[in-house]
Tab-separated table of C-alpha atoms and ligand atoms in Angstrom:
chain	number	residue	atom	x	y	z
A	926	UNK	CA	-0.156	-0.329	-0.364
A	927	UNK	CA	1.099	3.515	-0.558
A	928	UNK	CA	1.735	5.535	2.112
A	929	UNK	CA	0.257	9.058	1.995
A	930	UNK	CA	2.937	11.462	3.137
A	931	UNK	CA	1.575	15.055	4.067
A	932	UNK	CA	4.029	17.632	3.956
A	933	UNK	CA	4.922	19.340	6.969
A	934	UNK	CA	3.307	23.053	7.349
A	935	UNK	CA	5.461	25.555	7.114
A	936	UNK	CA	6.003	27.945	10.055
A	937	UNK	CA	7.056	31.040	10.496
A	938	UNK	CA	10.142	31.621	12.382
A	939	UNK	CA	9.858	31.912	15.965
A	940	UNK	CA	9.591	35.621	16.822
A	941	UNK	CA	11.256	35.745	19.975
A	942	UNK	CA	12.414	39.400	19.878
A	943	UNK	CA	9.763	40.938	22.177
A	944	UNK	CA	8.944	38.760	25.907
A	945	UNK	CA	5.379	37.769	27.003
A	946	UNK	CA	4.662	38.416	30.520
A	947	UNK	CA	1.047	37.783	32.175
A	948	UNK	CA	-0.178	36.598	28.887
A	949	UNK	CA	0.679	39.877	27.263
A	950	UNK	CA	3.364	40.844	25.001
A	951	UNK	CA	6.211	43.548	26.273
A	952	UNK	CA	7.771	46.200	23.956
A	953	UNK	CA	10.210	48.090	25.436
A	954	UNK	CA	9.482	46.685	28.843
A	955	UNK	CA	6.046	47.502	28.899
A	956	UNK	CA	2.556	45.471	28.326
A	957	UNK	CA	1.689	46.293	24.714
A	958	UNK	CA	-1.488	47.113	26.450
A	959	UNK	CA	-0.190	49.919	28.295
A	960	UNK	CA	1.728	51.846	25.327
A	961	UNK	CA	-2.335	51.298	23.596
A	962	UNK	CA	-4.032	52.959	26.019
A	963	UNK	CA	-1.414	55.966	25.787
A	964	UNK	CA	-1.781	56.024	22.437
A	965	UNK	CA	-5.665	56.571	23.293
A	966	UNK	CA	-5.437	58.866	25.719
A	967	UNK	CA	-3.340	60.860	23.355
A	968	UNK	CA	-4.776	60.180	19.656
A	969	UNK	CA	-8.375	58.305	19.790
A	970	UNK	CA	-8.765	54.752	19.004
A	971	UNK	CA	-6.100	54.616	16.061
A	972	UNK	CA	-3.687	51.802	14.892
A	973	UNK	CA	-0.054	52.096	15.640
A	974	UNK	CA	3.665	51.284	14.780
A	975	UNK	CA	5.708	51.053	17.829
A	976	UNK	CA	9.916	50.320	17.067
A	977	UNK	CA	11.958	49.268	19.974
A	978	UNK	CA	15.409	50.651	19.990
A	979	UNK	CA	16.640	47.752	21.908
A	980	UNK	CA	16.095	45.115	19.538
A	981	UNK	CA	17.511	47.910	16.635
A	982	UNK	CA	20.552	47.769	18.908
A	983	UNK	CA	20.916	44.131	19.011
A	984	UNK	CA	20.642	44.050	15.606
A	985	UNK	CA	23.273	45.938	15.171
A	986	UNK	CA	25.556	44.522	17.820
A	987	UNK	CA	25.084	40.698	16.006
A	988	UNK	CA	26.520	42.715	12.674
A	989	UNK	CA	29.459	44.248	14.851
A	990	UNK	CA	30.248	40.544	16.230
A	991	UNK	CA	30.253	39.051	12.882
A	992	UNK	CA	31.097	41.338	10.408
A	993	UNK	CA	34.637	41.921	10.188
A	994	UNK	CA	35.960	45.287	12.338
A	995	UNK	CA	36.797	46.633	9.030
A	996	UNK	CA	33.216	47.243	7.513
A	997	UNK	CA	31.318	50.329	8.089
A	998	UNK	CA	27.746	49.859	8.690
A	999	UNK	CA	25.093	52.323	7.092
A	1000	UNK	CA	21.513	53.045	7.877
A	1001	UNK	CA	19.586	52.955	4.100
A	1002	UNK	CA	17.164	55.735	5.476
A	1003	UNK	CA	14.399	54.433	2.868
A	1004	UNK	CA	13.171	51.384	5.139
A	1005	UNK	CA	12.339	53.637	8.101
A	1006	UNK	CA	12.732	57.758	7.972
A	1007	UNK	CA	10.834	58.706	11.075
A	1008	UNK	CA	13.751	60.776	12.471
A	1009	UNK	CA	13.555	59.363	16.091
A	1010	UNK	CA	14.588	55.794	14.452
A	1011	UNK	CA	17.311	57.528	12.298
A	1012	UNK	CA	18.658	59.412	15.158
A	1013	UNK	CA	18.983	56.185	17.216
A	1014	UNK	CA	20.687	54.505	14.046
A	1015	UNK	CA	22.821	57.350	12.795
A	1016	UNK	CA	24.226	56.839	16.654
A	1017	UNK	CA	24.594	53.189	16.797
A	1018	UNK	CA	25.867	52.958	12.587
A	1019	UNK	CA	28.686	54.876	10.758
A	1020	UNK	CA	26.618	56.744	8.411
A	1021	UNK	CA	23.278	56.735	6.634
A	1022	UNK	CA	22.660	56.403	3.071
A	1023	UNK	CA	19.789	58.747	1.549
A	1024	UNK	CA	17.344	58.570	-1.471
A	1025	UNK	CA	15.886	61.443	-1.628
A	1026	UNK	CA	16.285	65.397	-0.543
A	1027	UNK	CA	13.663	65.252	2.004
A	1028	UNK	CA	15.417	61.887	3.863
A	1029	UNK	CA	18.967	64.295	3.358
A	1030	UNK	CA	17.378	66.723	5.521
A	1031	UNK	CA	16.801	64.423	8.232
A	1032	UNK	CA	20.110	62.692	7.720
A	1033	UNK	CA	21.623	66.364	8.594
A	1034	UNK	CA	19.461	66.861	11.205
A	1035	UNK	CA	20.793	63.828	13.113
A	1036	UNK	CA	24.022	66.341	13.425
A	1037	UNK	CA	26.072	63.428	12.076
A	1038	UNK	CA	29.162	64.183	9.959
A	1039	UNK	CA	27.592	64.806	6.338
A	1040	UNK	CA	30.753	62.890	4.595
A	1041	UNK	CA	29.361	59.870	6.605
A	1042	UNK	CA	26.387	60.336	4.295
A	1043	UNK	CA	25.657	59.019	1.171
A	1044	UNK	CA	23.021	60.564	-1.267
A	1045	UNK	CA	21.805	57.720	-4.284
A	1046	UNK	CA	18.857	57.515	-6.682
A	1047	UNK	CA	17.837	57.747	-10.243
A	1048	UNK	CA	16.043	61.358	-10.856
A	1049	UNK	CA	18.036	63.644	-8.818
A	1050	UNK	CA	16.484	67.369	-9.407
A	1051	UNK	CA	19.080	70.052	-9.427
A	1052	UNK	CA	17.754	71.384	-6.047
A	1053	UNK	CA	18.332	68.044	-4.533
A	1054	UNK	CA	22.039	67.935	-5.662
A	1055	UNK	CA	22.567	71.560	-5.110
A	1056	UNK	CA	21.349	70.839	-1.489
A	1057	UNK	CA	23.759	67.259	-1.392
A	1058	UNK	CA	26.972	69.314	-2.673
A	1059	UNK	CA	26.168	72.640	-0.422
A	1060	UNK	CA	26.036	69.503	2.576
A	1061	UNK	CA	29.428	68.107	1.433
A	1062	UNK	CA	27.837	64.291	1.262
A	1063	UNK	CA	28.887	61.950	-0.923
A	1064	UNK	CA	26.315	61.684	-4.343
A	1065	UNK	CA	26.240	57.947	-5.564
A	1066	UNK	CA	25.916	59.472	-9.325
A	1067	UNK	CA	23.681	57.267	-11.479
A	1068	UNK	CA	24.078	58.727	-15.106
A	1069	UNK	CA	26.385	60.753	-17.249
A	1070	UNK	CA	23.595	63.434	-17.241
A	1071	UNK	CA	23.812	64.046	-13.619
A	1072	UNK	CA	27.845	64.104	-13.410
A	1073	UNK	CA	27.502	66.984	-16.127
A	1074	UNK	CA	24.550	68.628	-13.842
A	1075	UNK	CA	26.526	68.504	-10.843
A	1076	UNK	CA	29.799	69.935	-12.620
A	1077	UNK	CA	27.766	72.768	-13.917
A	1078	UNK	CA	26.243	73.548	-10.360
A	1079	UNK	CA	30.022	72.387	-8.286
A	1080	UNK	CA	31.262	75.417	-10.869
A	1081	UNK	CA	28.232	77.902	-9.948
A	1082	UNK	CA	28.448	76.967	-6.150
A	1083	UNK	CA	32.476	77.282	-5.668
A	1084	UNK	CA	32.295	73.645	-3.987
A	1085	UNK	CA	34.390	70.720	-5.307
A	1086	UNK	CA	31.671	68.089	-4.397
A	1087	UNK	CA	32.296	64.480	-2.878
A	1088	UNK	CA	31.237	61.853	-6.173
A	1089	UNK	CA	31.024	58.248	-6.161
A	1090	UNK	CA	29.841	56.368	-8.921
A	1091	UNK	CA	26.844	53.716	-8.697
A	1092	UNK	CA	27.509	51.003	-11.134
A	1093	UNK	CA	25.182	48.558	-12.566
A	1094	UNK	CA	27.040	45.378	-12.614
A	1095	UNK	CA	26.926	42.831	-15.248
A	1096	UNK	CA	25.598	40.225	-12.632
A	1097	UNK	CA	22.703	40.026	-10.275
A	1098	UNK	CA	22.033	38.902	-6.675
A	1099	UNK	CA	20.273	35.481	-6.932
A	1100	UNK	CA	17.128	34.608	-5.228
A	1101	UNK	CA	16.768	38.233	-4.160
A	1102	UNK	CA	13.369	39.634	-2.869
A	1103	UNK	CA	13.898	42.721	-5.205
A	1104	UNK	CA	16.360	42.649	-7.887
A	1105	UNK	CA	18.154	46.065	-8.221
A	1106	UNK	CA	20.990	45.222	-10.596
A	1107	UNK	CA	22.288	43.039	-13.569
A	1108	UNK	CA	20.730	43.539	-17.611
A	1109	UNK	CA	19.341	47.122	-18.384
A	1110	UNK	CA	18.503	48.825	-15.034
A	1111	UNK	CA	17.117	52.499	-14.448
A	1112	UNK	CA	19.902	52.067	-11.428
A	1113	UNK	CA	23.707	53.587	-11.290
A	1114	UNK	CA	25.939	53.124	-14.838
A	1115	UNK	CA	26.439	50.157	-16.145
A	1116	UNK	CA	29.626	48.766	-15.346
A	1117	UNK	CA	30.982	48.524	-19.081
A	1118	UNK	CA	30.540	52.537	-18.998
A	1119	UNK	CA	32.296	53.540	-15.862
A	1120	UNK	CA	35.511	53.672	-17.219
A	1121	UNK	CA	35.201	56.440	-19.323
A	1122	UNK	CA	33.260	58.386	-16.636
A	1123	UNK	CA	35.976	57.796	-14.339
A	1124	UNK	CA	38.076	60.421	-17.155
A	1125	UNK	CA	35.357	62.572	-17.037
A	1126	UNK	CA	35.066	62.708	-13.106
A	1127	UNK	CA	39.200	63.505	-13.474
A	1128	UNK	CA	39.416	65.880	-15.820
A	1129	UNK	CA	36.220	67.743	-14.448
A	1130	UNK	CA	38.393	67.378	-10.962
A	1131	UNK	CA	35.461	66.485	-8.791
A	1132	UNK	CA	36.248	65.122	-5.398
A	1133	UNK	CA	36.269	61.239	-6.287
A	1134	UNK	CA	35.709	59.064	-3.801
A	1135	UNK	CA	34.892	55.354	-4.820
A	1136	UNK	CA	32.101	53.296	-5.902
A	1137	UNK	CA	28.300	52.067	-4.845
A	1138	UNK	CA	27.403	48.562	-5.972
A	1139	UNK	CA	23.850	47.709	-4.584
A	1140	UNK	CA	22.798	44.763	-6.385
A	1141	UNK	CA	19.238	43.551	-4.285
A	1142	UNK	CA	17.122	43.591	-1.111
A	1143	UNK	CA	15.797	40.944	1.242
A	1144	UNK	CA	18.253	37.725	0.464
A	1145	UNK	CA	17.452	35.046	3.053
A	1146	UNK	CA	20.378	32.512	1.420
A	1147	UNK	CA	24.194	33.540	2.698
A	1148	UNK	CA	25.339	31.714	-0.362
A	1149	UNK	CA	23.834	33.773	-2.790
A	1150	UNK	CA	25.031	36.822	-0.767
A	1151	UNK	CA	28.377	35.367	-0.335
A	1152	UNK	CA	28.374	34.893	-4.376
A	1153	UNK	CA	27.528	39.251	-4.976
A	1154	UNK	CA	29.931	40.238	-2.868
A	1155	UNK	CA	32.736	38.204	-4.325
A	1156	UNK	CA	31.785	39.456	-7.820
A	1157	UNK	CA	31.355	42.736	-6.117
A	1158	UNK	CA	34.709	42.665	-4.736
A	1159	UNK	CA	36.140	41.367	-8.015
A	1160	UNK	CA	34.180	44.079	-10.367
A	1161	UNK	CA	35.548	47.018	-7.566
A	1162	UNK	CA	39.174	45.995	-8.297
A	1163	UNK	CA	38.937	46.044	-11.809
A	1164	UNK	CA	37.051	49.383	-12.349
A	1165	UNK	CA	39.651	50.737	-9.715
A	1166	UNK	CA	42.308	49.594	-11.918
A	1167	UNK	CA	40.609	51.740	-14.553
A	1168	UNK	CA	40.281	54.563	-12.854
A	1169	UNK	CA	42.863	57.375	-12.701
A	1170	UNK	CA	42.523	58.377	-9.248
A	1171	UNK	CA	42.799	56.297	-5.902
A	1172	UNK	CA	39.952	54.448	-4.601
A	1173	UNK	CA	38.607	56.115	-1.074
A	1174	UNK	CA	35.200	54.649	-0.423
A	1175	UNK	CA	33.692	51.471	-1.640
A	1176	UNK	CA	29.858	50.745	-0.921
A	1177	UNK	CA	29.253	46.634	-1.270
A	1178	UNK	CA	25.735	47.304	-0.667
A	1179	UNK	CA	23.244	44.732	1.563
A	1180	UNK	CA	20.500	42.879	0.499
A	1181	UNK	CA	20.599	40.960	4.228
A	1182	UNK	CA	16.866	39.852	4.628
A	1183	UNK	CA	14.919	39.265	7.565
A	1184	UNK	CA	12.332	36.078	7.813
A	1185	UNK	CA	8.643	37.186	6.803
A	1186	UNK	CA	6.878	34.379	5.461
A	1187	UNK	CA	6.369	30.593	6.663
A	1188	UNK	CA	9.225	28.734	5.928
A	1189	UNK	CA	11.615	31.278	6.199
A	1190	UNK	CA	14.560	31.296	8.722
A	1191	UNK	CA	16.948	33.790	9.565
A	1192	UNK	CA	20.065	34.852	7.952
A	1193	UNK	CA	23.181	32.881	9.523
A	1194	UNK	CA	25.695	35.792	9.295
A	1195	UNK	CA	28.862	33.476	10.309
A	1196	UNK	CA	29.775	32.558	7.108
A	1197	UNK	CA	29.097	35.889	5.655
A	1198	UNK	CA	31.301	37.634	8.058
A	1199	UNK	CA	33.837	35.452	7.605
A	1200	UNK	CA	33.871	35.527	3.437
A	1201	UNK	CA	34.128	39.069	3.864
A	1202	UNK	CA	37.334	39.111	6.325
A	1203	UNK	CA	38.951	36.857	3.424
A	1204	UNK	CA	37.789	39.703	0.957
A	1205	UNK	CA	39.576	42.122	2.555
A	1206	UNK	CA	42.468	40.413	2.981
A	1207	UNK	CA	42.405	39.175	-0.697
A	1208	UNK	CA	41.710	42.916	-1.933
A	1209	UNK	CA	43.607	44.846	0.395
A	1210	UNK	CA	45.461	46.765	-2.275
A	1211	UNK	CA	42.035	48.745	-3.053
A	1212	UNK	CA	40.710	48.229	0.243
A	1213	UNK	CA	43.444	48.960	2.638
A	1214	UNK	CA	43.241	53.072	2.315
A	1215	UNK	CA	39.512	52.765	1.651
A	1216	UNK	CA	36.163	53.225	3.698
A	1217	UNK	CA	34.433	49.566	2.766
A	1218	UNK	CA	30.389	50.277	3.864
A	1219	UNK	CA	27.332	47.882	4.072
A	1220	UNK	CA	24.212	49.519	3.578
A	1221	UNK	CA	21.350	48.173	5.047
A	1222	UNK	CA	17.639	49.112	5.830
A	1223	UNK	CA	15.311	46.434	6.784
A	1224	UNK	CA	18.049	44.171	8.705
A	1225	UNK	CA	18.699	46.822	11.343
A	1226	UNK	CA	15.002	48.010	11.957
A	1227	UNK	CA	12.442	45.558	10.858
A	1228	UNK	CA	12.801	43.363	13.668
A	1229	UNK	CA	12.618	46.045	16.045
A	1230	UNK	CA	8.701	47.070	14.780
A	1231	UNK	CA	5.244	46.180	15.601
A	1232	UNK	CA	2.497	47.178	13.675
A	1233	UNK	CA	-0.795	47.245	16.233
A	1234	UNK	CA	-4.640	47.669	15.319
A	1235	UNK	CA	-7.417	46.624	17.407
A	1236	UNK	CA	-10.579	44.673	16.827
A	1237	UNK	CA	-13.484	46.228	15.683
A	1238	UNK	CA	-15.901	43.419	14.621
A	1239	UNK	CA	-15.721	39.296	14.502
A	1240	UNK	CA	-17.903	38.166	11.654
A	1241	UNK	CA	-18.873	34.794	10.079
A	1242	UNK	CA	-19.315	34.316	6.363
A	1243	UNK	CA	-20.654	31.385	4.928
A	1244	UNK	CA	-18.486	28.977	7.052
A	1245	UNK	CA	-15.228	31.626	7.382
A	1246	UNK	CA	-14.615	33.860	10.692
A	1247	UNK	CA	-13.529	37.447	9.682
A	1248	UNK	CA	-12.077	39.759	11.949
A	1249	UNK	CA	-12.459	42.812	11.536
A	1250	UNK	CA	-9.845	45.869	12.604
A	1251	UNK	CA	-9.183	49.563	12.346
A	1252	UNK	CA	-6.269	48.832	10.507
A	1253	UNK	CA	-5.223	47.781	6.935
A	1254	UNK	CA	-3.263	48.200	3.704
A	1255	UNK	CA	-3.763	51.887	4.103
A	1256	UNK	CA	-1.201	51.523	7.320
A	1257	UNK	CA	0.344	48.284	5.979
A	1258	UNK	CA	0.423	47.771	2.463
A	1259	UNK	CA	3.499	45.095	2.745
A	1260	UNK	CA	1.430	43.236	4.918
A	1261	UNK	CA	-1.928	43.165	2.916
A	1262	UNK	CA	0.530	41.813	0.108
A	1263	UNK	CA	0.624	44.244	-2.072
A	1264	UNK	CA	4.138	45.825	-2.229
A	1265	UNK	CA	5.924	43.927	-4.238
A	1266	UNK	CA	4.367	40.117	-3.561
A	1267	UNK	CA	3.743	37.732	-6.446
A	1268	UNK	CA	2.052	35.097	-4.177
A	1269	UNK	CA	0.140	36.894	-0.899
A	1270	UNK	CA	1.621	35.696	2.318
A	1271	UNK	CA	1.172	35.929	5.547
A	1272	UNK	CA	2.998	37.915	7.649
A	1273	UNK	CA	3.330	36.285	11.243
A	1274	UNK	CA	0.790	37.924	13.604
A	1275	UNK	CA	-0.538	37.445	17.180
A	1276	UNK	CA	-3.093	38.489	19.475
A	1277	UNK	CA	-1.287	40.894	21.679
A	1278	UNK	CA	-3.219	40.564	24.524
A	1279	UNK	CA	-3.532	36.828	24.328
A	1280	UNK	CA	-0.548	35.300	23.605
A	1281	UNK	CA	-1.699	31.963	24.547
A	1282	UNK	CA	-5.550	30.277	24.336
A	1283	UNK	CA	-7.005	27.087	24.761
A	1284	UNK	CA	-9.482	28.339	22.520
A	1285	UNK	CA	-7.916	28.566	18.844
A	1286	UNK	CA	-9.544	29.629	15.803
A	1287	UNK	CA	-8.767	29.753	11.885
A	1288	UNK	CA	-9.481	33.243	11.043
A	1289	UNK	CA	-8.781	35.999	8.060
A	1290	UNK	CA	-7.756	39.506	9.930
A	1291	UNK	CA	-8.896	42.162	7.420
A	1292	UNK	CA	-9.187	46.057	7.305
A	1293	UNK	CA	-12.126	48.326	7.106
A	1294	UNK	CA	-11.159	49.526	3.488
A	1295	UNK	CA	-14.115	48.703	0.995
A	1296	UNK	CA	-11.812	46.561	-1.108
A	1297	UNK	CA	-11.103	42.644	-1.345
A	1298	UNK	CA	-7.078	43.582	-1.029
A	1299	UNK	CA	-7.241	44.867	2.246
A	1300	UNK	CA	-5.966	41.589	4.334
A	1301	UNK	CA	-3.911	41.512	7.046
A	1302	UNK	CA	-3.716	37.699	7.348
A	1303	UNK	CA	-5.690	34.724	5.528
A	1304	UNK	CA	-6.730	32.332	6.977
A	1305	UNK	CA	-4.618	31.570	10.153
A	1306	UNK	CA	-4.338	29.636	13.561
A	1307	UNK	CA	-5.286	32.178	16.378
A	1308	UNK	CA	-6.549	32.635	19.795
A	1309	UNK	CA	-10.317	33.478	19.665
A	1310	UNK	CA	-10.751	37.113	19.698
A	1311	UNK	CA	-13.447	39.702	20.579
A	1312	UNK	CA	-13.642	43.280	20.085
A	1313	UNK	CA	-11.019	45.420	21.821
A	1314	UNK	CA	-8.542	42.881	21.427
A	1315	UNK	CA	-5.360	44.054	19.973
A	1316	UNK	CA	-3.783	42.312	16.985
A	1317	UNK	CA	0.084	42.630	16.459
A	1318	UNK	CA	2.189	42.486	12.992
A	1319	UNK	CA	5.591	41.350	13.769
A	1320	UNK	CA	8.312	42.525	10.980
A	1321	UNK	CA	6.492	45.737	10.772
A	1322	UNK	CA	9.613	48.296	11.128
A	1323	UNK	CA	10.861	48.918	7.755
A	1324	UNK	CA	8.544	49.376	4.786
A	1325	UNK	CA	5.648	49.941	6.708
A	1326	UNK	CA	4.425	53.526	7.605
A	1327	UNK	CA	6.472	55.571	4.750
A	1328	UNK	CA	5.903	52.747	2.073
A	1329	UNK	CA	1.693	52.795	2.837
A	1330	UNK	CA	-1.049	54.812	0.972
A	1331	UNK	CA	-2.543	56.173	4.100
A	1332	UNK	CA	-4.980	58.802	2.102
A	1333	UNK	CA	-6.553	56.307	0.497
A	1334	UNK	CA	-10.339	55.929	1.868
A	1335	UNK	CA	-9.833	58.467	4.233
A	1336	UNK	CA	-9.134	56.869	7.492
A	1337	UNK	CA	-7.161	58.254	10.273
A	1338	UNK	CA	-3.263	57.896	9.669
A	1339	UNK	CA	-1.447	55.579	12.091
A	1340	UNK	CA	0.489	56.868	14.956
A	1341	UNK	CA	4.173	55.879	15.279
A	1342	UNK	CA	6.159	56.046	18.460
A	1343	UNK	CA	9.868	54.211	19.596
A	1344	UNK	CA	10.023	52.800	22.919
B	1051	LIG	C1	16.256	50.017	-0.822
B	1051	LIG	C2	18.189	50.212	-0.498
B	1051	LIG	C3	18.628	49.530	0.419
B	1051	LIG	C4	17.910	49.523	1.571
B	1051	LIG	O1	17.452	47.834	1.233
B	1051	LIG	P1	16.953	46.624	2.724
B	1051	LIG	O2	16.593	45.469	1.723
B	1051	LIG	O3	15.909	47.391	3.406
B	1051	LIG	O4	18.238	46.424	3.378
B	1051	LIG	C5	19.823	49.819	0.483
B	1051	LIG	N1	20.665	50.626	-0.497
B	1051	LIG	C6	20.035	51.053	-1.661
B	1051	LIG	C7	20.666	51.454	-2.879
B	1051	LIG	C8	18.802	50.973	-1.791
B	1051	LIG	O5	17.865	51.164	-2.955
């Protein structure tokens, strides 16, 4: 007889970053129910994001312990531009990476040395470039048109700008959530065009710093990251050899992912750290006099954040139970599955005031919007809830508040707080 083998249902990686006491999730040393009460006193009944400084510190510490000391850590602000978060991470890391004039203003507001800020992004306007030149940050140039405009502005302003070339390599970061290199891309200058651009930079007497080589994002396979880093260093050497001026700065990108969906595991940093150490040694001719930077967004902040909303109603429809909350895709587009996902999968979710229960139920958690896209959890087994309970979504510290269409349908904005 054939045996029927049921494959194990993939589970979410354990979410252990916040402790539980008295059956309630604790954030920043307080029960989440207390934080929710404070939010309600000040703002009325509104969903909120809460970011825990201690969890951010632990992520930075894990990187510092496992990566070579020669690697500088930058925070890529796009992941979470809340000024309090940026200030906190600016103090913990070695620099900030910005991708707009607005982010630049927040970065400068932290008071860090402008020379440890770099500015990437296709489509920087002349106003953006002027602000960057004036501030003295490193501008990652994305095209020869941008080089031309920087040269003209620099002449007008009488300032010698710090520039780097963002390179679009001829390889990609395999199995990445979002690929941003290899093939035709709007980002950076194709590697084969870089040598000619370097001659141009030299003639124009700009302050050349080095290269920015960013391949992709949200990768959970250390082998793929190691492979991309090997190719990144090889490319940097090849381009440095073609440069008439020395390499002083090399941004090797990041791409470190965090587990969001069932079956995903936390990335092991050990092998990545060891490989980086041998790369720094092998390429010491180009790295000994230059700053080697890794830029990380979500890895530093996503695990530290929760999105919290309140149950408004519980209803059943033709055999399924729907938990309707006051929060949804307008605050958290990524968790709804509408931010770059091909097949919708659930973020890890809990009932923050009922962490365990004898009475479990399979439900879908939905938001208040009149669209079937407004799903926070689909057919998940959770403790049985009632109106007033708090639904919390883990892994929500990055690409949440600022990456969501808050005006869609005119519900109140979410609140953000740091503990
Ligand atoms: C988005 C982005 C990052 C941050 O990516 P994470 O996945 O959040 O780490 C870093 N660098 C550049 C150039 C980016 O566009």
